[in-house]
Amino acid sequence: MIAAATRLLEQGGRDSVTTRAVADAAGLQPPARYRRFGDEDGLLDAVAEHGFTRFLAAKQQIAPSPDDPVTELRVGWDTVVAFGLANPALSTAARPGGSRRRRGRSGRVVPGVGDDE
């Protein structure tokens, strides 16, 4: 379901991630989303969590450059920008105005995001 929702998000934006569309794309019955993720926000949170887990794994593969902290900072920044450009739909799903709350399946809350609600 996460992969199907991610594809729909990338192809048509947040409005395309409907219960029926995700279920059809994943080859499941619509109630499966509710059993696994709860509401739409739960699914979008799982999509964002999955995407950023991939991002962090890739970022951790970058060899540190302790001799040149400026280069290390630039490489880190370039990695963040490249990820955002390559995954614009994910970036919008994971910020305020995307998903209304910041809890993934793990129940963790991302501090400072959506706190004004």
Coordinates of N, CA, C and O in Angstrom, one line a residue:
M1 N 0.8 -1.2 0.0 CA 0.0 0.0 0.0 C 0.9 1.3 0.0 O 0.5 2.2 -0.6
I2 N 2.0 1.2 0.7 CA 2.8 2.4 0.7 C 3.4 2.7 -0.6 O 3.4 3.8 -1.1
A3 N 3.8 1.6 -1.3 CA 4.4 1.8 -2.7 C 3.3 2.4 -3.6 O 3.5 3.3 -4.4
A4 N 2.1 1.8 -3.5 CA 1.0 2.3 -4.4 C 0.6 3.7 -4.1 O 0.4 4.6 -5.0
A5 N 0.6 4.1 -2.8 CA 0.2 5.4 -2.4 C 1.3 6.4 -2.8 O 1.1 7.5 -3.3
T6 N 2.6 6.0 -2.8 CA 3.7 6.8 -3.2 C 3.6 7.1 -4.7 O 3.8 8.2 -5.1
R7 N 3.3 6.1 -5.5 CA 3.2 6.3 -6.9 C 2.0 7.2 -7.2 O 2.2 8.1 -8.1
L8 N 0.9 7.0 -6.6 CA -0.2 7.9 -6.8 C 0.1 9.4 -6.4 O -0.2 10.3 -7.1
L9 N 0.8 9.5 -5.3 CA 1.2 10.9 -4.8 C 2.1 11.5 -5.8 O 1.9 12.7 -6.2
E10 N 3.1 10.8 -6.4 CA 4.0 11.3 -7.3 C 3.3 11.7 -8.6 O 3.7 12.6 -9.3
Q11 N 2.3 10.9 -9.1 CA 1.7 11.1 -10.3 C 0.6 12.1 -10.3 O 0.4 12.9 -11.3
G12 N -0.1 12.2 -9.2 CA -1.3 13.1 -9.2 C -1.4 14.0 -8.0 O -2.4 14.7 -7.8
G13 N -0.4 14.0 -7.1 CA -0.5 14.8 -5.9 C -1.4 14.2 -4.8 O -1.9 13.1 -5.0
R14 N -1.5 14.9 -3.7 CA -2.2 14.4 -2.5 C -3.6 14.0 -2.8 O -4.1 13.1 -2.3
D15 N -4.3 14.8 -3.7 CA -5.7 14.5 -3.9 C -5.9 13.2 -4.6 O -7.0 12.7 -4.6
S16 N -4.9 12.7 -5.3 CA -5.1 11.4 -6.0 C -4.9 10.2 -5.0 O -5.2 9.1 -5.4
V17 N -4.5 10.4 -3.8 CA -4.3 9.3 -2.8 C -5.7 9.1 -2.1 O -5.8 9.4 -0.9
T18 N -6.6 8.5 -2.8 CA -7.9 8.2 -2.2 C -7.9 6.8 -1.8 O -7.1 5.9 -2.2
T19 N -8.9 6.4 -0.9 CA -9.0 5.1 -0.4 C -9.1 4.1 -1.6 O -8.4 3.1 -1.7
R20 N -10.0 4.4 -2.5 CA -10.3 3.5 -3.6 C -9.1 3.4 -4.5 O -8.7 2.3 -5.0
A21 N -8.5 4.5 -4.9 CA -7.3 4.5 -5.8 C -6.2 3.7 -5.2 O -5.5 2.9 -5.9
V22 N -5.9 3.9 -3.9 CA -4.8 3.2 -3.3 C -5.1 1.7 -3.3 O -4.2 0.8 -3.6
A23 N -6.3 1.3 -2.9 CA -6.7 -0.1 -2.8 C -6.6 -0.7 -4.2 O -6.1 -1.8 -4.4
D24 N -7.1 0.0 -5.2 CA -7.0 -0.6 -6.6 C -5.6 -0.8 -7.0 O -5.2 -1.8 -7.6
A25 N -4.8 0.3 -6.8 CA -3.4 0.2 -7.2 C -2.6 -0.9 -6.5 O -1.6 -1.5 -7.0
A26 N -3.0 -1.2 -5.2 CA -2.3 -2.2 -4.4 C -2.9 -3.6 -4.6 O -2.4 -4.5 -4.1
G27 N -4.0 -3.6 -5.3 CA -4.7 -4.9 -5.5 C -5.4 -5.4 -4.2 O -5.4 -6.6 -3.9
L28 N -5.8 -4.5 -3.4 CA -6.5 -4.8 -2.1 C -7.9 -4.3 -2.0 O -8.3 -3.4 -2.8
Q29 N -8.6 -4.7 -1.0 CA -9.9 -4.1 -0.7 C -9.7 -2.8 0.0 O -8.8 -2.7 0.9
P30 N -10.6 -1.8 -0.2 CA -10.4 -0.5 0.5 C -10.3 -0.6 2.0 O -9.5 0.2 2.6
P31 N -11.0 -1.4 2.7 CA -10.9 -1.5 4.2 C -9.5 -1.8 4.7 O -9.2 -1.5 5.8
A32 N -8.7 -2.4 3.8 CA -7.3 -2.7 4.2 C -6.5 -1.5 4.7 O -5.7 -1.6 5.6
R33 N -6.8 -0.4 4.1 CA -6.1 0.9 4.5 C -6.4 1.2 5.9 O -5.6 1.6 6.7
Y34 N -7.7 1.1 6.3 CA -8.1 1.5 7.6 C -7.5 0.5 8.7 O -7.2 1.0 9.7
R35 N -7.5 -0.7 8.3 CA -6.9 -1.7 9.3 C -5.4 -1.4 9.5 O -5.0 -1.6 10.6
R36 N -4.7 -1.1 8.5 CA -3.3 -0.9 8.6 C -2.8 0.5 9.1 O -1.9 0.6 9.8
F37 N -3.5 1.5 8.5 CA -3.0 2.9 8.7 C -4.0 3.8 9.4 O -3.7 4.9 9.7
G38 N -5.2 3.3 9.6 CA -6.3 4.2 10.2 C -6.8 5.1 9.1 O -7.2 4.6 8.0
D39 N -6.7 6.4 9.2 CA -7.2 7.3 8.3 C -6.2 7.7 7.2 O -5.1 7.2 7.1
E40 N -6.6 8.6 6.3 CA -5.7 9.1 5.2 C -4.4 9.6 5.7 O -3.3 9.4 5.1
D41 N -4.5 10.4 6.8 CA -3.3 10.9 7.4 C -2.3 9.9 7.8 O -1.1 10.0 7.7
G42 N -2.8 8.8 8.4 CA -1.9 7.7 8.8 C -1.2 7.1 7.6 O 0.0 6.7 7.7
L43 N -1.9 6.9 6.5 CA -1.2 6.4 5.3 C -0.2 7.4 4.7 O 0.9 7.0 4.4
L44 N -0.5 8.7 4.7 CA 0.4 9.7 4.2 C 1.6 9.8 5.1 O 2.8 9.9 4.7
D45 N 1.4 9.6 6.4 CA 2.5 9.6 7.4 C 3.4 8.4 7.1 O 4.7 8.5 7.2
A46 N 2.8 7.3 6.8 CA 3.6 6.1 6.5 C 4.4 6.2 5.2 O 5.6 5.8 5.2
V47 N 3.8 6.9 4.2 CA 4.5 7.2 3.0 C 5.7 8.1 3.3 O 6.8 7.8 2.8
A48 N 5.5 9.1 4.0 CA 6.6 10.1 4.4 C 7.7 9.4 5.2 O 8.9 9.6 4.9
E49 N 7.3 8.6 6.2 CA 8.2 7.9 7.0 C 9.1 6.9 6.2 O 10.3 6.9 6.3
H50 N 8.5 6.2 5.2 CA 9.2 5.3 4.4 C 10.2 6.1 3.5 O 11.3 5.7 3.3
G51 N 9.7 7.1 2.9 CA 10.6 7.9 2.0 C 11.8 8.5 2.8 O 12.9 8.5 2.3
F52 N 11.5 9.1 3.9 CA 12.6 9.7 4.7 C 13.5 8.6 5.3 O 14.7 8.9 5.5
T53 N 13.0 7.4 5.5 CA 13.9 6.4 6.0 C 14.9 6.0 4.8 O 16.1 5.8 5.1
R54 N 14.4 6.0 3.6 CA 15.3 5.7 2.4 C 16.3 6.9 2.3 O 17.5 6.6 2.1
F55 N 15.8 8.1 2.5 CA 16.7 9.2 2.4 C 17.8 9.1 3.5 O 19.0 9.3 3.1
L56 N 17.5 8.9 4.7 CA 18.5 8.8 5.8 C 19.5 7.7 5.5 O 20.7 7.8 5.8
A57 N 19.0 6.5 5.0 CA 19.9 5.4 4.7 C 20.9 5.8 3.6 O 22.1 5.5 3.7
A58 N 20.4 6.5 2.6 CA 21.3 7.0 1.5 C 22.3 8.0 2.1 O 23.5 8.0 1.8
K59 N 21.8 8.9 2.9 CA 22.7 10.0 3.5 C 23.8 9.4 4.4 O 24.9 9.9 4.4
Q60 N 23.5 8.3 5.1 CA 24.4 7.7 6.0 C 25.6 7.0 5.2 O 26.6 6.7 5.7
Q61 N 25.3 6.7 3.9 CA 26.4 6.1 3.0 C 27.4 7.1 2.6 O 28.5 6.7 2.1
I62 N 27.2 8.4 2.8 CA 28.2 9.4 2.5 C 29.3 9.4 3.5 O 29.1 9.5 4.7
A63 N 30.5 9.2 3.0 CA 31.7 9.2 3.8 C 32.0 10.5 4.4 O 32.0 11.5 3.7
P64 N 32.2 10.6 5.7 CA 32.4 11.9 6.4 C 33.8 12.4 5.9 O 34.7 11.7 5.5
S65 N 33.9 13.7 5.9 CA 35.1 14.4 5.5 C 35.6 15.3 6.7 O 35.5 16.5 6.7
P66 N 36.2 14.6 7.7 CA 36.6 15.4 8.9 C 37.7 16.4 8.7 O 37.8 17.4 9.4
D67 N 38.4 16.2 7.6 CA 39.5 17.2 7.3 C 39.0 18.5 6.7 O 39.6 19.5 6.7
D68 N 37.8 18.4 6.1 CA 37.2 19.6 5.4 C 35.7 19.7 5.8 O 34.8 19.2 5.0
P69 N 35.4 20.3 6.9 CA 34.0 20.4 7.3 C 33.1 21.2 6.4 O 31.9 20.9 6.3
V70 N 33.7 22.1 5.7 CA 32.9 22.9 4.7 C 32.5 22.0 3.6 O 31.3 22.0 3.1
T71 N 33.3 21.2 3.1 CA 33.0 20.2 2.0 C 31.9 19.2 2.5 O 31.0 18.9 1.8
E72 N 32.1 18.8 3.7 CA 31.1 17.8 4.3 C 29.7 18.5 4.4 O 28.7 17.9 4.1
L73 N 29.7 19.8 4.8 CA 28.4 20.5 4.9 C 27.8 20.6 3.5 O 26.6 20.5 3.3
R74 N 28.6 21.0 2.5 CA 28.1 21.2 1.2 C 27.6 19.8 0.6 O 26.5 19.8 0.0
V75 N 28.3 18.8 0.8 CA 27.8 17.5 0.3 C 26.5 17.1 1.0 O 25.6 16.6 0.4
G76 N 26.4 17.3 2.3 CA 25.2 17.1 3.0 C 24.0 17.9 2.5 O 22.9 17.4 2.3
W77 N 24.3 19.2 2.3 CA 23.2 20.1 1.8 C 22.8 19.6 0.4 O 21.6 19.6 0.1
D78 N 23.8 19.3 -0.5 CA 23.5 18.9 -1.8 C 22.6 17.6 -1.8 O 21.7 17.5 -2.6
T79 N 22.9 16.7 -0.9 CA 22.1 15.5 -0.8 C 20.7 15.8 -0.4 O 19.7 15.2 -1.0
V80 N 20.5 16.7 0.5 CA 19.1 17.1 0.9 C 18.4 17.8 -0.2 O 17.2 17.4 -0.5
V81 N 19.0 18.7 -0.9 CA 18.4 19.4 -2.0 C 18.0 18.4 -3.2 O 16.9 18.4 -3.7
A82 N 19.0 17.5 -3.5 CA 18.7 16.5 -4.5 C 17.6 15.6 -4.2 O 16.7 15.3 -5.0
F83 N 17.5 15.2 -2.9 CA 16.4 14.4 -2.5 C 15.0 15.1 -2.7 O 14.0 14.6 -3.2
G84 N 15.0 16.3 -2.2 CA 13.8 17.1 -2.4 C 13.4 17.3 -3.8 O 12.2 17.3 -4.1
L85 N 14.3 17.6 -4.7 CA 14.0 17.8 -6.1 C 13.5 16.5 -6.7 O 12.7 16.5 -7.6
A86 N 14.1 15.4 -6.3 CA 13.8 14.1 -6.9 C 12.5 13.5 -6.3 O 11.8 12.7 -6.9
N87 N 12.0 14.1 -5.2 CA 10.8 13.6 -4.5 C 9.9 14.7 -4.1 O 9.6 14.8 -2.9
P88 N 9.5 15.6 -5.0 CA 8.7 16.7 -4.5 C 7.4 16.4 -3.9 O 7.0 17.0 -2.9
A89 N 6.7 15.3 -4.3 CA 5.5 14.9 -3.8 C 5.6 14.5 -2.3 O 4.8 14.8 -1.4
L90 N 6.7 13.7 -2.1 CA 7.0 13.3 -0.7 C 7.3 14.5 0.2 O 6.8 14.5 1.3
S91 N 8.0 15.4 -0.3 CA 8.3 16.6 0.5 C 7.0 17.3 0.9 O 6.9 17.8 2.0
T92 N 6.0 17.4 0.0 CA 4.8 18.1 0.3 C 3.9 17.3 1.2 O 3.2 17.9 2.0
A93 N 4.0 16.0 1.1 CA 3.2 15.2 2.0 C 3.7 15.2 3.5 O 3.0 15.0 4.4
A94 N 5.0 15.5 3.6 CA 5.6 15.5 4.9 C 5.8 16.8 5.6 O 6.5 17.0 6.5
R95 N 5.1 17.8 5.1 CA 5.2 19.1 5.7 C 3.8 19.6 6.1 O 2.8 19.1 5.6
P96 N 3.7 20.7 6.9 CA 2.4 21.2 7.3 C 1.6 21.5 6.0 O 2.1 22.1 5.1
G97 N 0.3 21.1 6.0 CA -0.5 21.3 4.8 C -0.5 20.1 4.0 O -1.4 19.9 3.2
G98 N 0.5 19.2 4.2 CA 0.4 17.9 3.6 C -0.4 17.0 4.5 O -1.6 17.2 4.6
S99 N 0.2 16.2 5.2 CA -0.5 15.4 6.2 C -0.8 16.3 7.4 O 0.1 17.1 7.8
R100 N -2.0 16.2 8.0 CA -2.3 17.1 9.1 C -1.6 16.8 10.4 O -1.5 17.6 11.3
R101 N -1.1 15.6 10.6 CA -0.4 15.3 11.8 C 0.9 14.6 11.5 O 1.1 14.1 10.4
R102 N 1.7 14.5 12.4 CA 3.1 13.9 12.2 C 3.3 12.7 13.0 O 4.3 12.5 13.6
R103 N 2.4 11.7 12.9 CA 2.6 10.4 13.6 C 2.6 9.4 12.5 O 1.7 9.2 11.7
G104 N 3.7 8.6 12.5 CA 3.8 7.4 11.7 C 3.3 6.2 12.4 O 2.7 6.3 13.5
R105 N 3.4 5.0 11.7 CA 3.0 3.8 12.3 C 3.7 3.6 13.6 O 3.1 2.9 14.5
S106 N 4.9 4.1 13.8 CA 5.6 3.9 15.0 C 5.1 4.7 16.2 O 5.4 4.5 17.3
G107 N 4.2 5.7 15.8 CA 3.6 6.5 16.9 C 4.5 7.7 17.2 O 4.1 8.5 18.0
R108 N 5.7 7.8 16.6 CA 6.6 8.9 16.9 C 6.0 10.2 16.3 O 5.4 10.2 15.2
V109 N 6.2 11.3 17.0 CA 5.8 12.6 16.5 C 7.1 13.4 16.1 O 8.1 13.4 16.8
V110 N 7.1 14.0 15.0 CA 8.2 14.9 14.6 C 8.0 16.2 15.2 O 7.1 16.9 14.9
P111 N 8.9 16.6 16.2 CA 8.7 17.8 16.9 C 8.8 19.0 16.0 O 9.5 19.1 15.0
G112 N 7.9 20.0 16.3 CA 7.9 21.3 15.6 C 7.1 21.3 14.3 O 7.0 22.3 13.6
V113 N 6.6 20.1 13.9 CA 5.9 20.0 12.6 C 4.4 19.7 13.0 O 4.1 18.7 13.6
G114 N 3.5 20.6 12.6 CA 2.1 20.5 13.0 C 1.8 20.8 14.4 O 0.7 20.4 14.9
D115 N 2.7 21.4 15.2 CA 2.5 21.6 16.6 C 1.4 22.7 16.8 O 0.9 22.7 17.9
D116 N 1.1 23.5 15.8 CA 0.1 24.5 16.0 C -1.3 24.0 15.9 O -2.2 24.8 16.0
E117 N -1.5 22.8 15.7 CA -2.8 22.2 15.6 C -3.3 21.7 16.9 O -2.6 21.4 17.7

